Short mmCIF file of C-alpha atoms (C1' of nucleotides) in Angstrom, two decimals:
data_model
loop_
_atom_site.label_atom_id
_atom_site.label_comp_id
_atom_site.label_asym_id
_atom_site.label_seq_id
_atom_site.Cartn_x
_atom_site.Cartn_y
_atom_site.Cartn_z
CA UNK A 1163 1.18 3.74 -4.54
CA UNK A 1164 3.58 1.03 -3.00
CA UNK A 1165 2.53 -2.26 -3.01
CA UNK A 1166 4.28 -5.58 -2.90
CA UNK A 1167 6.28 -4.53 -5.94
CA UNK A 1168 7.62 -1.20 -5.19
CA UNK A 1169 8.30 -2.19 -1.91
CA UNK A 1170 10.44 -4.76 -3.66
CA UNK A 1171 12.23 -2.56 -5.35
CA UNK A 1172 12.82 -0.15 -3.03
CA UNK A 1173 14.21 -3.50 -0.55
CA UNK A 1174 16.50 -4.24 -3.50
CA UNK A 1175 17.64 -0.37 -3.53
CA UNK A 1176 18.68 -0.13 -0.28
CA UNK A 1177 20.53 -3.23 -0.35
CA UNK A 1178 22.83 -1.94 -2.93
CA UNK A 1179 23.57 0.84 -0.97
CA UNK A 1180 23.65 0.79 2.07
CA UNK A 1181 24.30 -2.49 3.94
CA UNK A 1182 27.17 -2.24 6.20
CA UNK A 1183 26.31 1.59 6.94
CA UNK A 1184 26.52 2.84 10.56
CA UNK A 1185 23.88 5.43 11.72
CA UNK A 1186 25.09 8.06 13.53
CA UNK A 1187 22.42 10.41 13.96
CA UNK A 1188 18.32 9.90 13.81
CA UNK A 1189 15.97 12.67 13.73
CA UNK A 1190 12.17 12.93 14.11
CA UNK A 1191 10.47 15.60 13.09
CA UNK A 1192 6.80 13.96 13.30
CA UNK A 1193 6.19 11.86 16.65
CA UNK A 1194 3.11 9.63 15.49
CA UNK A 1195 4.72 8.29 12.91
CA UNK A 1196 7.22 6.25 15.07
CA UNK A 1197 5.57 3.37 17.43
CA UNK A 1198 7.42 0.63 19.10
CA UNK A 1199 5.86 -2.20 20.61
CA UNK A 1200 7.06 -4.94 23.42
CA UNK A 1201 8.73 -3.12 26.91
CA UNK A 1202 11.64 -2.15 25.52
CA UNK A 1203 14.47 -0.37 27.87
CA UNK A 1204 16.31 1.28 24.58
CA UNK A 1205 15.60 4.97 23.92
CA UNK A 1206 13.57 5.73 21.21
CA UNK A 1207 16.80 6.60 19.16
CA UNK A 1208 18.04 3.24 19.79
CA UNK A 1209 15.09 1.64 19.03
CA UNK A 1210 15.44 3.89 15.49
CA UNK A 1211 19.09 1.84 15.64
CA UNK A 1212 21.19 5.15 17.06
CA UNK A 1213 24.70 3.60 16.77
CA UNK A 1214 23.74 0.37 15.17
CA UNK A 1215 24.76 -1.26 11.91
CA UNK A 1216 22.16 -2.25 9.13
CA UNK A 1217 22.62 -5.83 8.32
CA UNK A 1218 20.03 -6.64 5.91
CA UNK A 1219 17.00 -5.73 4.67
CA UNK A 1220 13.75 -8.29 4.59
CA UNK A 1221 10.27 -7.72 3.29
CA UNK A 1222 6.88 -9.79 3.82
CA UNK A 1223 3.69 -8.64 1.36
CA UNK A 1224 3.91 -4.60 1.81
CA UNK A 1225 6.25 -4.54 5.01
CA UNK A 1226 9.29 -3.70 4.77
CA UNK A 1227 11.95 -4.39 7.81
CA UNK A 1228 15.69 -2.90 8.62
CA UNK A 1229 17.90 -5.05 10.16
CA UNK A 1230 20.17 -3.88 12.48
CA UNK A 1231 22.83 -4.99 14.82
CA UNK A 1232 22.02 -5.44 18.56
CA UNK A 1233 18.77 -7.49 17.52
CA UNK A 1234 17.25 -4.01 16.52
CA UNK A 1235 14.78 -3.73 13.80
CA UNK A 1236 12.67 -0.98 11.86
CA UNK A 1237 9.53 -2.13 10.30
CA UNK A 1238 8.52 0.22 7.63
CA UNK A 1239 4.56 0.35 6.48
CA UNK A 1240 4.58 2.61 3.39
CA UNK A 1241 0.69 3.30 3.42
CA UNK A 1242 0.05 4.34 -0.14
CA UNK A 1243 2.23 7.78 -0.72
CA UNK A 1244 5.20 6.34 1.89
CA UNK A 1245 8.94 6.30 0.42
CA UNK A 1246 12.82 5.88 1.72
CA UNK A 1247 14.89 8.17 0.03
CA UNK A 1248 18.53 8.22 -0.27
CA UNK A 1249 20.12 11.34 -0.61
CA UNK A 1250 22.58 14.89 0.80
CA UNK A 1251 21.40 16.25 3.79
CA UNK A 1252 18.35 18.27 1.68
CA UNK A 1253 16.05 15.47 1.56
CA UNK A 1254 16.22 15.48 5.27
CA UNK A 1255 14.92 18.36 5.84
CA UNK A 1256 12.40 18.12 2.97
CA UNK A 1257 8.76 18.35 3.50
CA UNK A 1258 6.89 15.19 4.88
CA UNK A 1259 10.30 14.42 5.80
CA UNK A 1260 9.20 12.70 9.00
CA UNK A 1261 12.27 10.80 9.73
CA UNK A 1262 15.75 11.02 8.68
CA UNK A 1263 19.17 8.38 9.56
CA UNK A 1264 22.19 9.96 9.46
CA UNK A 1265 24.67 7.85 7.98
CA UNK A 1266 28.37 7.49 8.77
CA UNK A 1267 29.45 7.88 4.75
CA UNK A 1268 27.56 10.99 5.04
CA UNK A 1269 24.43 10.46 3.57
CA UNK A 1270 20.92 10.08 4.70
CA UNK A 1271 18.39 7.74 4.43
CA UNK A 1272 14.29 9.26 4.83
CA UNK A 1273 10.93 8.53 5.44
CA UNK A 1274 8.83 10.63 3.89
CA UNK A 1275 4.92 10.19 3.68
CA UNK A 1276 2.94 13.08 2.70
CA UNK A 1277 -0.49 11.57 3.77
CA UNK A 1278 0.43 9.70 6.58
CA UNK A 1279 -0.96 6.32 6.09
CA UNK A 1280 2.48 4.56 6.78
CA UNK A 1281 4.65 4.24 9.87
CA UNK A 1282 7.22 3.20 11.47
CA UNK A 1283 7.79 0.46 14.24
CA UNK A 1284 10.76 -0.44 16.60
CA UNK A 1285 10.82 -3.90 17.57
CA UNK A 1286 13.32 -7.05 18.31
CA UNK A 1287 13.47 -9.60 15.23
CA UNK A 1288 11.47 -12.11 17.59
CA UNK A 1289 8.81 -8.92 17.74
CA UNK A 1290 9.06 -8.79 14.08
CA UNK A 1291 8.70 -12.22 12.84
CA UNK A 1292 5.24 -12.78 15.05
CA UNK A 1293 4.00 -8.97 13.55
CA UNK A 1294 4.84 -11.10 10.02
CA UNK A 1295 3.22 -14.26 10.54
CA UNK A 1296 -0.20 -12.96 11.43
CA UNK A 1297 -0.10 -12.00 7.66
CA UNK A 1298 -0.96 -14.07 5.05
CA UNK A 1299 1.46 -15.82 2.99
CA UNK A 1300 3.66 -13.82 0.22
CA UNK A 1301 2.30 -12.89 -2.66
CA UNK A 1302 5.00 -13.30 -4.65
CA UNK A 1303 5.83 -17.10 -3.83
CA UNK A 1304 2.60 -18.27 -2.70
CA UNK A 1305 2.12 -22.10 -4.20
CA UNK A 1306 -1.10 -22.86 -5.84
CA UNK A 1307 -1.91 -24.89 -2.66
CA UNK A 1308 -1.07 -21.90 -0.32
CA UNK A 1309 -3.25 -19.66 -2.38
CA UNK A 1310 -6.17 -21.76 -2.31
CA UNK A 1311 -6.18 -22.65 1.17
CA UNK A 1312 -5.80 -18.53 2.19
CA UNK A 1313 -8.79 -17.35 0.12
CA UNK A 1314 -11.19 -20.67 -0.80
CA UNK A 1315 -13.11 -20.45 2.57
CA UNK A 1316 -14.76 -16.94 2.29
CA UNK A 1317 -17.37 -15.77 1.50
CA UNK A 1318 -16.54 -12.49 0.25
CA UNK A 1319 -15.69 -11.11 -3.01
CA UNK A 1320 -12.48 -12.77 -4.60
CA UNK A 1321 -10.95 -9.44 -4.86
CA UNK A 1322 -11.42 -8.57 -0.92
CA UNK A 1323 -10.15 -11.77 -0.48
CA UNK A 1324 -7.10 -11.21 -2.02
CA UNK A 1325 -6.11 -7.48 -0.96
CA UNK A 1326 -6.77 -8.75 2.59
CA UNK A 1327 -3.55 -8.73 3.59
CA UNK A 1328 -4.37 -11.50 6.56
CA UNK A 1329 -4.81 -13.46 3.71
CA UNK A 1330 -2.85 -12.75 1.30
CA UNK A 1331 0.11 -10.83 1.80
CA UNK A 1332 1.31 -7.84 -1.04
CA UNK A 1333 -1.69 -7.33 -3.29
CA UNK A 1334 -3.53 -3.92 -3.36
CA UNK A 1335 -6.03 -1.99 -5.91
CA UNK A 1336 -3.93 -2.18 -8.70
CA UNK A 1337 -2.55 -5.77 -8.79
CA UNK A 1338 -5.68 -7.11 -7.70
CA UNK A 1339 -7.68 -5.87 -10.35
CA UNK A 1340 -4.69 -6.87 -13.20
CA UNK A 1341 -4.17 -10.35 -11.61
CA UNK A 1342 -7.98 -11.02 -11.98
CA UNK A 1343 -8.05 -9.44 -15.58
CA UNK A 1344 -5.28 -11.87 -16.45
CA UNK A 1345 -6.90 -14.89 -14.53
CA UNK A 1346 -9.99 -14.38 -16.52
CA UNK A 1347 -12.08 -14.28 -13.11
CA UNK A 1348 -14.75 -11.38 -11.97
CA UNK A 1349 -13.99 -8.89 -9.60
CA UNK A 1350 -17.06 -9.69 -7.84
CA UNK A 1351 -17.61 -13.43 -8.16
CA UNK A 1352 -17.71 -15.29 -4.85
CA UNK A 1353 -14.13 -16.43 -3.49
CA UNK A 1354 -16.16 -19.55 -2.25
CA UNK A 1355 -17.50 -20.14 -5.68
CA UNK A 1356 -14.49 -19.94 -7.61
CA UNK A 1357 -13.02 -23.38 -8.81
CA UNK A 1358 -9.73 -25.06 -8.09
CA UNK A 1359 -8.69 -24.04 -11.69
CA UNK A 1360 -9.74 -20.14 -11.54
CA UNK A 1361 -7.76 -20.11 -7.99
CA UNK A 1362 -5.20 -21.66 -9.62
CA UNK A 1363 -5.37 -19.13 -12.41
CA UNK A 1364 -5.44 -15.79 -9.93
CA UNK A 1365 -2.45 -17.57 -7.62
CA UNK A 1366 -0.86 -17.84 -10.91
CA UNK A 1367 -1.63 -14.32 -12.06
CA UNK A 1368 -1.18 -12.71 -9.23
CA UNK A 1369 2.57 -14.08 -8.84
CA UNK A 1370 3.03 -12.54 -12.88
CA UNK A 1371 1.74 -9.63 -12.50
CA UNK A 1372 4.13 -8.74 -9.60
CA UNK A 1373 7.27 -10.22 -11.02
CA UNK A 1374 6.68 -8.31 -14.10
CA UNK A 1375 5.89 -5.24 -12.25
CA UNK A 1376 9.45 -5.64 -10.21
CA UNK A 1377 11.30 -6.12 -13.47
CA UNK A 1378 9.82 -3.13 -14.74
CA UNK A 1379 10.99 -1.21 -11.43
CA UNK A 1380 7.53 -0.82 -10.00
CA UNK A 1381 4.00 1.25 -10.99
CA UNK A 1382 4.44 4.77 -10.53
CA UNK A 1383 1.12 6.35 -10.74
CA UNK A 1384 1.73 9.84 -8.62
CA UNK A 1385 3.97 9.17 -5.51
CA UNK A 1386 5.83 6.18 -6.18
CA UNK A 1387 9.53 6.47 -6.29
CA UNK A 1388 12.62 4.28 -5.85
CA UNK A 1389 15.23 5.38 -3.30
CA UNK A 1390 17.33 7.12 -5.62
CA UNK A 1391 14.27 9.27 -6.67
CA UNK A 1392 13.60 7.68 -10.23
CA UNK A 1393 10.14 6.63 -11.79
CA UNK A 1394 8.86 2.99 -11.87
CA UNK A 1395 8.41 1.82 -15.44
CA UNK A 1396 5.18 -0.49 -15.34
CA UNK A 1397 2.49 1.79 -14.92
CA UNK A 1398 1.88 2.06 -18.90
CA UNK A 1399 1.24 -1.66 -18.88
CA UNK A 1400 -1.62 -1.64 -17.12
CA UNK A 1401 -4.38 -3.47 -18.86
CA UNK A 1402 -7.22 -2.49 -16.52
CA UNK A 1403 -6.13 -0.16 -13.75
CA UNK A 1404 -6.93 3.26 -14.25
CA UNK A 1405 -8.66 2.34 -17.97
CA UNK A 1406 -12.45 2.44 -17.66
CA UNK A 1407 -14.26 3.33 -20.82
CA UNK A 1408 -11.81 2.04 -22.81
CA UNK A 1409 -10.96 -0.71 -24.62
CA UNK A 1410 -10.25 -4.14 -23.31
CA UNK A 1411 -6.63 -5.38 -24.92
CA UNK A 1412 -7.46 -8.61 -25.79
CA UNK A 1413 -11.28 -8.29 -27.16
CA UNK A 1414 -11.81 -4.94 -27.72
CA UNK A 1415 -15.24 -4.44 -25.38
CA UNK A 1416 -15.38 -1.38 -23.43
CA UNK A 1417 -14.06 -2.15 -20.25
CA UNK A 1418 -16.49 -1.99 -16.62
CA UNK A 1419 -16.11 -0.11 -13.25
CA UNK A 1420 -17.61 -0.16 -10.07
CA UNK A 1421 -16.94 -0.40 -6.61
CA UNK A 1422 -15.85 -3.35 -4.46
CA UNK A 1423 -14.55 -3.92 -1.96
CA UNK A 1424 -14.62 -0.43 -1.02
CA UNK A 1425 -12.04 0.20 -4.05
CA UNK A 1426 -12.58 1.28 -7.97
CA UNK A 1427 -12.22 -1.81 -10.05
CA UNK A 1428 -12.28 -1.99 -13.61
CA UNK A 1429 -12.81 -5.57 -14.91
CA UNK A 1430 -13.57 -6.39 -18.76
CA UNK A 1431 -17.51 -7.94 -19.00
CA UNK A 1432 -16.39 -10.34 -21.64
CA UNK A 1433 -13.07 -11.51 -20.62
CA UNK A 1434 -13.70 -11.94 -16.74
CA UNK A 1435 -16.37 -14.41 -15.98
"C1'" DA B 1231 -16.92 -14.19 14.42
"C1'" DG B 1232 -16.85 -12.85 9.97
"C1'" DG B 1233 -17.96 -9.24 7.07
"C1'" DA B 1234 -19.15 -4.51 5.95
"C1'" DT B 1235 -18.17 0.26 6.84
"C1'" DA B 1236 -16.04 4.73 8.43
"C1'" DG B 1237 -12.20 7.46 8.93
"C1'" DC B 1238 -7.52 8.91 8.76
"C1'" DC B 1239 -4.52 12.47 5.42
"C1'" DT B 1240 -2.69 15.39 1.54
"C1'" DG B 1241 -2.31 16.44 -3.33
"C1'" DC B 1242 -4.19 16.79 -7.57
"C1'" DG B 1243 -7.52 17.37 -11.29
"C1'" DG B 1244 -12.04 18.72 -12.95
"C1'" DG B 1245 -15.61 21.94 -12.97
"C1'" DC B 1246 -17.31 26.41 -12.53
"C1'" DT C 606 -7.29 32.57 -12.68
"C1'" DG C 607 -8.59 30.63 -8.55
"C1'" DC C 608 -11.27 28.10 -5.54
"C1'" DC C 609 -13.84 24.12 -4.06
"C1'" DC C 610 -14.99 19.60 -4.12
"C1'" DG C 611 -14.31 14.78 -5.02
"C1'" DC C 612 -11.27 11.15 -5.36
"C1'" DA C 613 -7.21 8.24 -4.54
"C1'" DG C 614 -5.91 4.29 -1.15
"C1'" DG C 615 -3.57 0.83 3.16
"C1'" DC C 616 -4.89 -0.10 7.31
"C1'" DT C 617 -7.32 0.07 11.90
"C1'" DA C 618 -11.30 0.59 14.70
"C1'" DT C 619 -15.91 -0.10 15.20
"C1'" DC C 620 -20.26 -1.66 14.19
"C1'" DC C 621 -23.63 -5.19 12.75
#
DNA sequence: AGGATAGCCTGCGGGC
DNA sequence: TGCCCGCAGGCTATCC
């Protein structure tokens, strides 16, 4: 289940291999997956960067961007079972294999999404830095300050304040509910009635929990991969993610579920407050 | 207008 | 063994 840090490392993946790389061929093989937005006069294979160069790479929260030559780029939304794959010319035509880049070394580059909660958009880099600023600020380097002013003013539960990616920009389920078991705040306690030092404490967490997820390579719970195909190492240090009913690793209680924010959370009673 | 809710989609695991 | 049902979840649309 991608978020900000296995988009990370898939970012960091591609980099390594294939900057520089021409594509020579894109197929489709699933229409709705691919949008494009402005009034572009490209085809739709040019807008997928037909002939182009990638330059770089860039990501902001969960999105993940191509760069390409000719001002082209390819926005990539990974939903939650979403990958790029690097590989021979069998991934391509692999199942959920909705896209595939030909590249001139040879190889190709996919997008595949079995449940289709991703995409794919075509845009210019002008396009694609307005799509990223109506998004909160990154996850990963948000100050203290930055933190506070994007989730302080709500009303809502702290944790739907800070998987709202408007607000905050790379924290789903998991990391939300590890950040807050780290920061020592409920799941469920007011964002507006949290104090300067417990949103100091989450902004803290919540930048920890994600470098220490990239270093690890990433979560991988069931479809999580990086681009060469191998696992993610951080998923056995969860503390609270996917434990309820068992016991809390620094006190012992049995730890809590419930629902919020439309999502399972699993807090610990005595830790969180 | 902010906040809550429904729905999209497939794969997997539990229960019978 | 095999089938069915519930759950997982990022994001958008829609409702209140």
């Amino acid at each position: 289940m991608p978020e900000l840090p296995e988009v990370e490392c898939i970012r960091r993946g591609l980099d390594a291999a294939i900057l520089g790389e021409r594509i020579v061929e894109v197929s489709v093989q699933r229409e709705d997956v691919v949008k494009a937005v402005g009034k572009s006069t490209q085809s739709r294979a040019q807008a997928l960067g037909l002939n182009r160069t990638i330059t770089g790479t860039s990501r902001h929260g969960k999105r993940l961007a191509l760069l390409l030559s000719n001002d082209t780029c390819i926005e990539v939304r990974l939903g939650m079972s979403g990958l790029l794959l690097l590989g021979d010319d069998a991934i391509a035509v692999s199942a959920h294999a909705h896209v595939a880049w030909r590249l001139a070394g040879g190889r190709f580059l996919v997008f595949r999404d079995p449940r289709r909660f991703g995409g794919i958009t075509c845009m210019t880099s002008a396009e694609l830095h307005a799509s990223w600023e109506r998004l909160g600020p990154d996850a990963l380097s948000v100050t203290n300050q930055g933190f506070q002013a994007a989730v302080s003013r709500t009303s809502r539960a702290i944790k739907a304040a800070i998987m709202d990616q408007a607000c905050l920009a790379g924290v789903g389920n998991i990391y939300a509910d590890e950040a807050l078991f780290l920061a020592g705040v409920r799941p469920d306690r007011r964002a507006d009635a949290c104090s300067r030092d417990q949103l100091g404490a989450i902004a803290e967490a919540v930048r920890r929990v994600l470098s220490e997820a990239i270093i690890a390579g990433g979560s991988t719970i069931r479809d999580y991969a990086r681009p060469d195909g191998s696992a993610g190492g951080f998923a056995h240090a969860h503390r609270v993610y996917g434990r309820s009913g068992l016991a809390c690793t620094t006190c012992g209680t049995t730890l809590e579920s419930g629902n919020i924010a439309q999502r399972t959370t699993v807090w610990c009673p005595r830790c969180q407050a």
